[in-house]
Amino acid sequence: MLNNRYIRQMILPGFGQEAQEKLRAAKVLIVGMGGLGCPALPYLAGAGVGTIGIMDGDTVSLSNLHRQVLFTEEDIGSNKATVAAARLQLQDAEIKVAVYPYTLTNQNALDIIGQYDLVLDGTDNFAAKYLINDACVLLKKPFIYGAVSRFQGQLAVFNMPVAEGRPLNYRDLFPVSPRPGEIQSCEETGVIGVLPGIIGTMQAAEVVKLITGLGDLLYGRLLNYDVLQARSYEIRLSLQPEIPVIDKDSFLQMNYAFDCEEEEDVPEINVAEFNRLVQQPNIFVLDVRERHEYPAIDFSDAQIPMSELQSSLETLPEKEICVICHQGIRSVYAAQLIRARRNLPVYSLKGGLTAYFNQPGK
């Protein structure tokens, strides 16, 4: 059965029974069953990885389906990890599957990741990537990183064993997390559906290479891919001496969501409060979306994209300001800037225009 299923790769030069047995003995954890995890999972299963852990606390939504092709309309509302595990069992019932239908935290990461040989990153936010990285550093586990935004994606392999010193890790690429609003999420910027399929499959290829020892791993190199240009380029990575040493105590005490939260509380208002507030004459509605973003609206007093806001703060009127954006993320950061630099009363629309247009009657 083993030979028949995997015969097409076992006949490859340098592969054979030995490489296939390494795959069967391997244990891989996929954290995040989104656009990256969905394509990686079936290819890892198809390659013959013997034990696969699937972790995701999120549920399937309609907006996932254009890129998370493991799911169907019937899966909407169901936990992603649970659905993915069921698909995997249909593909190969002999694979050992562990399902973690919840979010990775610093309180469970060491116990869970410690059971696996390596981690494939299928997450879509900085906090999760730092969490995975730091746990892998402590446990000395390789970390296959991937990320996508708009029409571009990137991947790399981190934390491979080295003879001397310490291995490269994710903090050598991004030593500290960006401040809120500086880097937009996939929800804010969008992503072409085929791109995570490409990057996720390439991550799976790196996993297979790492396990079997075949080929040249993307360790010490960051691969960038532009789907519109059909071009890729690499950046050489080097150790950053100033990054902090990670120890277990600091890891367990660290708030990994902190870097993605507001530096200072900004009043967030819901849609009903926003509707009441904009009727007042002294309210100035500021749209901080980029000019190309859809949908167009006619109820803002000004549009100053987040990328231009710092240089335009002095143009804002001496009024109460309500900041809006697509998802209510950039608006929080914009409100912080306005309050810090202009000391004006300012609010952020929670959930952004997505929440506004989802209210009854819109």
Short mmCIF file of C-alpha atoms in Angstrom, two decimals:
data_model
loop_
_atom_site.label_atom_id
_atom_site.label_comp_id
_atom_site.label_asym_id
_atom_site.label_seq_id
_atom_site.Cartn_x
_atom_site.Cartn_y
_atom_site.Cartn_z
CA MET A 1 0.00 0.00 0.00
CA LEU A 2 2.83 2.39 0.92
CA ASN A 3 4.71 1.78 -2.34
CA ASN A 4 1.59 2.00 -4.52
CA ARG A 5 0.42 5.29 -3.04
CA TYR A 6 3.79 7.05 -3.21
CA ILE A 7 5.42 5.29 -6.15
CA ARG A 8 5.60 8.43 -8.35
CA GLN A 9 7.86 10.22 -5.88
CA MET A 10 9.70 7.15 -4.63
CA ILE A 11 11.14 6.52 -8.10
CA LEU A 12 12.74 9.97 -8.11
CA PRO A 13 16.56 9.98 -7.95
CA GLY A 14 17.70 10.30 -4.34
CA PHE A 15 14.22 9.75 -2.90
CA GLY A 16 13.31 6.09 -2.61
CA GLN A 17 12.08 4.10 0.37
CA GLU A 18 14.34 5.90 2.84
CA ALA A 19 12.91 9.37 2.18
CA GLN A 20 9.38 8.00 2.23
CA GLU A 21 9.92 6.39 5.61
CA LYS A 22 11.25 9.69 6.96
CA LEU A 23 8.02 11.36 5.88
CA ARG A 24 5.91 8.63 7.45
CA ALA A 25 7.77 9.05 10.76
CA ALA A 26 7.52 12.86 10.74
CA LYS A 27 5.16 14.94 12.88
CA VAL A 28 4.12 18.33 11.48
CA LEU A 29 1.93 20.96 13.15
CA ILE A 30 0.03 23.44 10.97
CA VAL A 31 -1.03 26.53 12.91
CA GLY A 32 -3.76 28.34 11.00
CA MET A 33 -6.05 26.65 8.50
CA GLY A 34 -6.55 29.71 6.29
CA GLY A 35 -5.24 30.61 2.86
CA LEU A 36 -1.79 29.13 3.56
CA GLY A 37 -2.77 26.10 5.62
CA CYS A 38 -5.49 24.94 3.23
CA PRO A 39 -3.15 24.21 0.28
CA ALA A 40 -0.29 23.00 2.47
CA LEU A 41 -2.34 20.35 4.28
CA PRO A 42 -3.41 18.12 1.36
CA TYR A 43 0.07 18.21 -0.17
CA LEU A 44 1.71 17.22 3.10
CA ALA A 45 -0.81 14.41 3.41
CA GLY A 46 -0.25 13.43 -0.21
CA ALA A 47 3.50 13.37 0.34
CA GLY A 48 3.03 10.89 3.16
CA VAL A 49 3.66 12.84 6.37
CA GLY A 50 2.60 10.36 9.04
CA THR A 51 1.31 12.66 11.78
CA ILE A 52 -0.28 16.06 11.21
CA GLY A 53 -1.62 18.44 13.83
CA ILE A 54 -4.18 21.01 12.71
CA MET A 55 -4.80 24.10 14.84
CA ASP A 56 -7.32 26.90 14.24
CA GLY A 57 -9.94 28.42 16.51
CA ASP A 58 -11.74 30.22 13.69
CA THR A 59 -14.88 29.22 11.78
CA VAL A 60 -15.41 29.14 8.03
CA SER A 61 -17.04 32.23 6.52
CA LEU A 62 -18.21 33.00 2.99
CA SER A 63 -15.37 35.48 2.42
CA ASN A 64 -12.84 32.68 3.08
CA LEU A 65 -13.90 30.52 0.16
CA HIS A 66 -12.13 32.38 -2.67
CA ARG A 67 -8.74 31.37 -1.27
CA GLN A 68 -9.36 28.66 1.36
CA VAL A 69 -10.28 26.03 -1.18
CA LEU A 70 -10.39 23.15 1.29
CA PHE A 71 -13.80 24.43 2.43
CA THR A 72 -17.24 24.56 0.82
CA GLU A 73 -20.42 26.54 1.41
CA GLU A 74 -21.69 23.67 3.56
CA ASP A 75 -18.80 24.28 5.97
CA ILE A 76 -19.72 27.90 6.75
CA GLY A 77 -19.97 28.34 10.51
CA SER A 78 -17.95 25.20 11.27
CA ASN A 79 -14.55 25.15 12.92
CA LYS A 80 -11.77 25.17 10.33
CA ALA A 81 -9.50 22.68 12.07
CA THR A 82 -12.32 20.17 12.50
CA VAL A 83 -13.43 20.43 8.87
CA ALA A 84 -9.84 20.18 7.61
CA ALA A 85 -9.22 17.06 9.69
CA ALA A 86 -12.29 15.39 8.19
CA ARG A 87 -11.05 16.19 4.66
CA LEU A 88 -7.63 14.81 5.55
CA GLN A 89 -9.07 11.51 6.76
CA LEU A 90 -10.90 11.13 3.45
CA GLN A 91 -7.62 11.65 1.62
CA ASP A 92 -5.59 9.16 3.67
CA ALA A 93 -7.20 7.33 6.58
CA GLU A 94 -3.82 6.01 7.76
CA ILE A 95 -2.48 9.45 8.67
CA LYS A 96 -2.57 10.25 12.37
CA VAL A 97 -4.46 13.51 12.83
CA ALA A 98 -4.62 15.69 15.93
CA VAL A 99 -7.21 18.47 15.97
CA TYR A 100 -6.82 21.65 18.02
CA PRO A 101 -10.01 23.68 17.45
CA TYR A 102 -8.75 26.66 19.40
CA THR A 103 -6.12 29.40 19.25
CA LEU A 104 -2.43 28.97 20.01
CA THR A 105 -1.37 30.94 23.10
CA ASN A 106 1.81 31.21 25.13
CA GLN A 107 0.07 29.09 27.77
CA ASN A 108 -0.45 26.08 25.47
CA ALA A 109 2.22 26.58 22.78
CA LEU A 110 5.13 24.80 24.46
CA ASP A 111 3.08 21.70 25.31
CA ILE A 112 1.56 21.43 21.83
CA ILE A 113 4.53 22.38 19.64
CA GLY A 114 6.77 20.18 21.76
CA GLN A 115 4.96 17.12 20.37
CA TYR A 116 5.98 17.90 16.77
CA ASP A 117 9.13 18.00 14.68
CA LEU A 118 8.38 21.36 13.06
CA VAL A 119 5.69 24.01 12.60
CA LEU A 120 4.17 25.33 9.39
CA ASP A 121 2.90 28.88 9.84
CA GLY A 122 -0.55 29.38 8.34
CA THR A 123 -1.39 32.46 10.40
CA ASP A 124 -2.26 35.93 9.14
CA ASN A 125 -1.11 38.28 11.90
CA PHE A 126 2.14 39.39 13.48
CA ALA A 127 1.23 38.42 17.04
CA ALA A 128 0.72 34.76 16.09
CA LYS A 129 3.95 34.65 14.09
CA TYR A 130 6.00 36.03 16.99
CA LEU A 131 4.33 33.54 19.32
CA ILE A 132 5.11 30.58 17.05
CA ASN A 133 8.65 31.80 16.50
CA ASP A 134 9.46 32.28 20.17
CA ALA A 135 8.03 28.90 21.11
CA CYS A 136 10.04 27.24 18.35
CA VAL A 137 13.21 29.02 19.53
CA LEU A 138 12.68 27.71 23.07
CA LEU A 139 11.92 24.20 21.84
CA LYS A 140 14.56 24.21 19.07
CA LYS A 141 11.96 23.41 16.42
CA PRO A 142 12.13 24.57 12.78
CA PHE A 143 9.53 27.13 11.71
CA ILE A 144 8.32 27.41 8.09
CA TYR A 145 7.09 30.99 7.70
CA GLY A 146 4.69 32.30 5.08
CA ALA A 147 2.78 35.53 4.49
CA VAL A 148 0.62 37.06 1.74
CA SER A 149 -0.80 40.51 1.00
CA ARG A 150 -2.50 41.83 -2.12
CA PHE A 151 -0.46 40.37 -5.01
CA GLN A 152 2.74 39.49 -3.15
CA GLY A 153 3.82 36.72 -0.82
CA GLN A 154 6.94 35.58 0.98
CA LEU A 155 8.28 32.54 2.77
CA ALA A 156 11.36 31.38 4.64
CA VAL A 157 12.60 28.63 6.93
CA PHE A 158 13.72 29.67 10.41
CA ASN A 159 15.37 28.10 13.45
CA MET A 160 17.30 25.31 11.78
CA PRO A 161 19.98 23.65 13.93
CA VAL A 162 23.45 25.19 13.51
CA ALA A 163 26.88 24.01 14.63
CA GLU A 164 27.82 27.27 16.37
CA GLY A 165 25.93 30.23 17.79
CA ARG A 166 22.19 30.56 17.43
CA PRO A 167 20.04 29.91 14.35
CA LEU A 168 18.24 32.60 12.39
CA ASN A 169 14.69 33.18 13.57
CA TYR A 170 11.74 35.37 12.63
CA ARG A 171 12.94 38.21 14.86
CA ASP A 172 16.03 38.53 12.67
CA LEU A 173 13.63 39.52 9.89
CA PHE A 174 11.24 41.59 12.01
CA PRO A 175 12.87 42.33 15.41
CA VAL A 176 9.76 44.05 16.79
CA SER A 177 6.12 44.05 15.83
CA PRO A 178 4.86 47.06 13.86
CA ARG A 179 2.61 49.49 15.65
CA PRO A 180 -1.15 49.13 15.09
CA GLY A 181 -2.25 50.53 11.76
CA GLU A 182 1.26 50.59 10.25
CA ILE A 183 0.81 47.27 8.46
CA GLN A 184 -2.62 46.43 7.13
CA SER A 185 -4.10 42.96 7.45
CA CYS A 186 -5.34 40.77 4.62
CA GLU A 187 -8.87 41.84 5.57
CA GLU A 188 -7.89 45.46 5.01
CA THR A 189 -5.71 45.19 1.89
CA GLY A 190 -7.24 42.16 0.19
CA VAL A 191 -5.42 39.26 -1.44
CA ILE A 192 -5.72 37.58 -4.83
CA GLY A 193 -7.10 34.10 -4.20
CA VAL A 194 -4.42 32.09 -6.02
CA LEU A 195 -1.51 33.68 -4.13
CA PRO A 196 -1.87 31.89 -0.77
CA GLY A 197 -2.28 28.69 -2.76
CA ILE A 198 1.13 29.28 -4.32
CA ILE A 199 2.87 30.29 -1.09
CA GLY A 200 1.20 27.59 1.02
CA THR A 201 2.22 24.91 -1.47
CA MET A 202 5.78 26.23 -1.47
CA GLN A 203 5.76 26.02 2.33
CA ALA A 204 4.71 22.38 2.03
CA ALA A 205 7.61 21.81 -0.36
CA GLU A 206 10.03 23.23 2.22
CA VAL A 207 8.59 20.85 4.82
CA VAL A 208 9.14 17.86 2.54
CA LYS A 209 12.72 18.99 1.79
CA LEU A 210 13.45 19.53 5.47
CA ILE A 211 12.17 16.10 6.48
CA THR A 212 13.83 14.16 3.67
CA GLY A 213 17.06 16.15 3.53
CA LEU A 214 16.67 16.73 -0.19
CA GLY A 215 17.44 20.01 -1.93
CA ASP A 216 18.46 23.43 -0.64
CA LEU A 217 16.23 24.80 2.12
CA LEU A 218 15.10 28.44 2.23
CA TYR A 219 17.12 28.93 5.39
CA GLY A 220 18.94 32.24 5.56
CA ARG A 221 16.93 33.45 2.58
CA LEU A 222 13.57 35.19 2.28
CA LEU A 223 11.76 34.37 -0.96
CA ASN A 224 9.43 37.07 -2.28
CA TYR A 225 6.95 36.33 -5.06
CA ASP A 226 4.90 38.78 -7.14
CA VAL A 227 1.96 37.04 -8.79
CA LEU A 228 1.22 39.87 -11.25
CA GLN A 229 4.78 39.95 -12.57
CA ALA A 230 5.28 36.18 -12.21
CA ARG A 231 8.66 37.04 -10.70
CA SER A 232 10.46 36.12 -7.53
CA TYR A 233 13.56 37.39 -5.78
CA GLU A 234 15.46 36.48 -2.63
CA ILE A 235 16.81 38.53 0.26
CA ARG A 236 19.73 37.18 2.26
CA LEU A 237 19.04 37.20 6.00
CA SER A 238 21.58 37.73 8.75
CA LEU A 239 21.62 37.50 12.53
CA GLN A 240 20.55 40.67 14.33
CA PRO A 241 22.68 40.92 17.49
CA GLU A 242 20.33 43.30 19.29
CA ILE A 243 17.28 41.02 19.47
CA PRO A 244 16.49 39.86 23.03
CA VAL A 245 17.24 36.38 24.28
CA ILE A 246 14.01 34.44 24.83
CA ASP A 247 13.60 32.44 28.03
CA LYS A 248 10.69 30.36 29.25
CA ASP A 249 9.64 32.70 32.05
CA SER A 250 9.44 35.79 29.85
CA PHE A 251 7.67 33.77 27.16
CA LEU A 252 4.96 32.64 29.57
CA GLN A 253 4.46 36.15 30.93
CA MET A 254 4.48 37.98 27.62
CA ASN A 255 1.23 39.34 26.19
CA TYR A 256 1.59 38.46 22.52
CA ALA A 257 -1.54 40.40 21.63
CA PHE A 258 -0.05 43.56 23.12
CA ASP A 259 1.91 44.57 20.03
CA CYS A 260 -1.26 44.50 17.98
CA GLU A 261 -3.36 46.45 20.43
CA GLU A 262 -3.68 50.17 20.91
CA GLU A 263 -0.87 51.98 22.70
CA GLU A 264 -3.48 54.11 24.41
CA ASP A 265 -7.19 53.54 24.72
CA VAL A 266 -9.20 55.34 22.07
CA PRO A 267 -12.99 55.58 22.38
CA GLU A 268 -14.55 53.16 19.92
CA ILE A 269 -18.19 53.69 19.02
CA ASN A 270 -20.58 51.18 17.52
CA VAL A 271 -22.69 51.78 14.43
CA ALA A 272 -25.74 53.01 16.37
CA GLU A 273 -23.60 55.52 18.26
CA PHE A 274 -21.96 56.59 15.01
CA ASN A 275 -25.36 57.19 13.38
CA ARG A 276 -26.36 59.47 16.26
CA LEU A 277 -23.01 61.23 16.43
CA VAL A 278 -22.82 62.22 12.76
CA GLN A 279 -26.07 64.17 13.10
CA GLN A 280 -24.34 66.67 15.36
CA PRO A 281 -22.97 69.82 13.67
CA ASN A 282 -19.58 69.75 15.38
CA ILE A 283 -18.61 66.27 14.16
CA PHE A 284 -16.01 65.80 11.43
CA VAL A 285 -15.97 62.35 9.76
CA LEU A 286 -12.51 61.37 8.52
CA ASP A 287 -12.02 58.44 6.13
CA VAL A 288 -8.44 57.08 6.35
CA ARG A 289 -8.78 54.41 3.66
CA GLU A 290 -6.53 54.59 0.62
CA ARG A 291 -8.12 56.34 -2.36
CA HIS A 292 -8.56 53.18 -4.40
CA GLU A 293 -10.52 51.34 -1.70
CA TYR A 294 -14.13 50.32 -2.26
CA PRO A 295 -16.93 51.17 -1.57
CA ALA A 296 -17.06 54.91 -2.14
CA ILE A 297 -19.05 56.82 0.49
CA ASP A 298 -20.68 60.23 0.53
CA PHE A 299 -20.95 60.91 4.27
CA SER A 300 -17.31 61.64 5.15
CA ASP A 301 -16.06 65.20 5.46
CA ALA A 302 -12.60 64.34 4.22
CA GLN A 303 -10.52 61.42 2.99
CA ILE A 304 -6.91 61.44 4.11
CA PRO A 305 -5.30 58.02 3.55
CA MET A 306 -3.42 56.54 6.46
CA SER A 307 -0.23 56.81 4.41
CA GLU A 308 -0.66 60.62 4.25
CA LEU A 309 -2.13 61.34 7.67
CA GLN A 310 0.99 62.30 9.61
CA SER A 311 1.84 65.04 7.11
CA SER A 312 -1.77 66.27 7.01
CA LEU A 313 -2.66 66.49 10.69
CA GLU A 314 -2.54 70.29 10.74
CA THR A 315 -5.29 70.47 8.11
CA LEU A 316 -7.85 68.91 10.44
CA PRO A 317 -10.46 71.31 11.86
CA GLU A 318 -10.95 72.09 15.55
CA LYS A 319 -13.89 69.72 15.86
CA GLU A 320 -14.75 66.34 17.33
CA ILE A 321 -13.42 63.81 14.85
CA CYS A 322 -14.81 60.38 14.05
CA VAL A 323 -12.34 58.23 12.11
CA ILE A 324 -13.49 55.44 9.82
CA CYS A 325 -11.76 52.79 7.71
CA HIS A 326 -12.61 49.40 6.25
CA GLN A 327 -12.42 47.19 9.37
CA GLY A 328 -11.86 49.62 12.25
CA ILE A 329 -8.16 48.82 12.62
CA ARG A 330 -6.39 51.71 10.90
CA SER A 331 -8.95 54.10 12.37
CA VAL A 332 -7.77 53.27 15.90
CA TYR A 333 -4.18 54.07 15.04
CA ALA A 334 -5.26 57.24 13.20
CA ALA A 335 -7.26 58.34 16.23
CA GLN A 336 -4.20 57.84 18.44
CA LEU A 337 -2.13 60.05 16.14
CA ILE A 338 -4.76 62.77 16.06
CA ARG A 339 -5.19 62.81 19.82
CA ALA A 340 -1.43 62.78 20.45
CA ARG A 341 -0.52 65.48 17.91
CA ARG A 342 -3.60 67.70 17.89
CA ASN A 343 -5.21 66.93 21.25
CA LEU A 344 -8.66 66.82 19.66
CA PRO A 345 -11.60 64.72 20.88
CA VAL A 346 -11.61 61.72 18.58
CA TYR A 347 -13.51 58.44 18.10
CA SER A 348 -13.02 55.32 16.00
CA LEU A 349 -15.89 53.43 14.35
CA LYS A 350 -15.66 49.88 15.70
CA GLY A 351 -15.76 47.34 12.87
CA GLY A 352 -15.38 50.12 10.31
CA LEU A 353 -17.42 50.39 7.15
CA THR A 354 -17.89 46.63 7.14
CA ALA A 355 -19.98 46.97 10.30
CA TYR A 356 -21.70 50.09 8.97
CA PHE A 357 -22.91 48.44 5.76
CA ASN A 358 -23.95 45.27 7.59
CA GLN A 359 -26.46 47.13 9.76
CA PRO A 360 -30.14 46.48 8.95
CA GLY A 361 -31.41 48.63 6.11
CA LYS A 362 -28.03 49.09 4.43
#
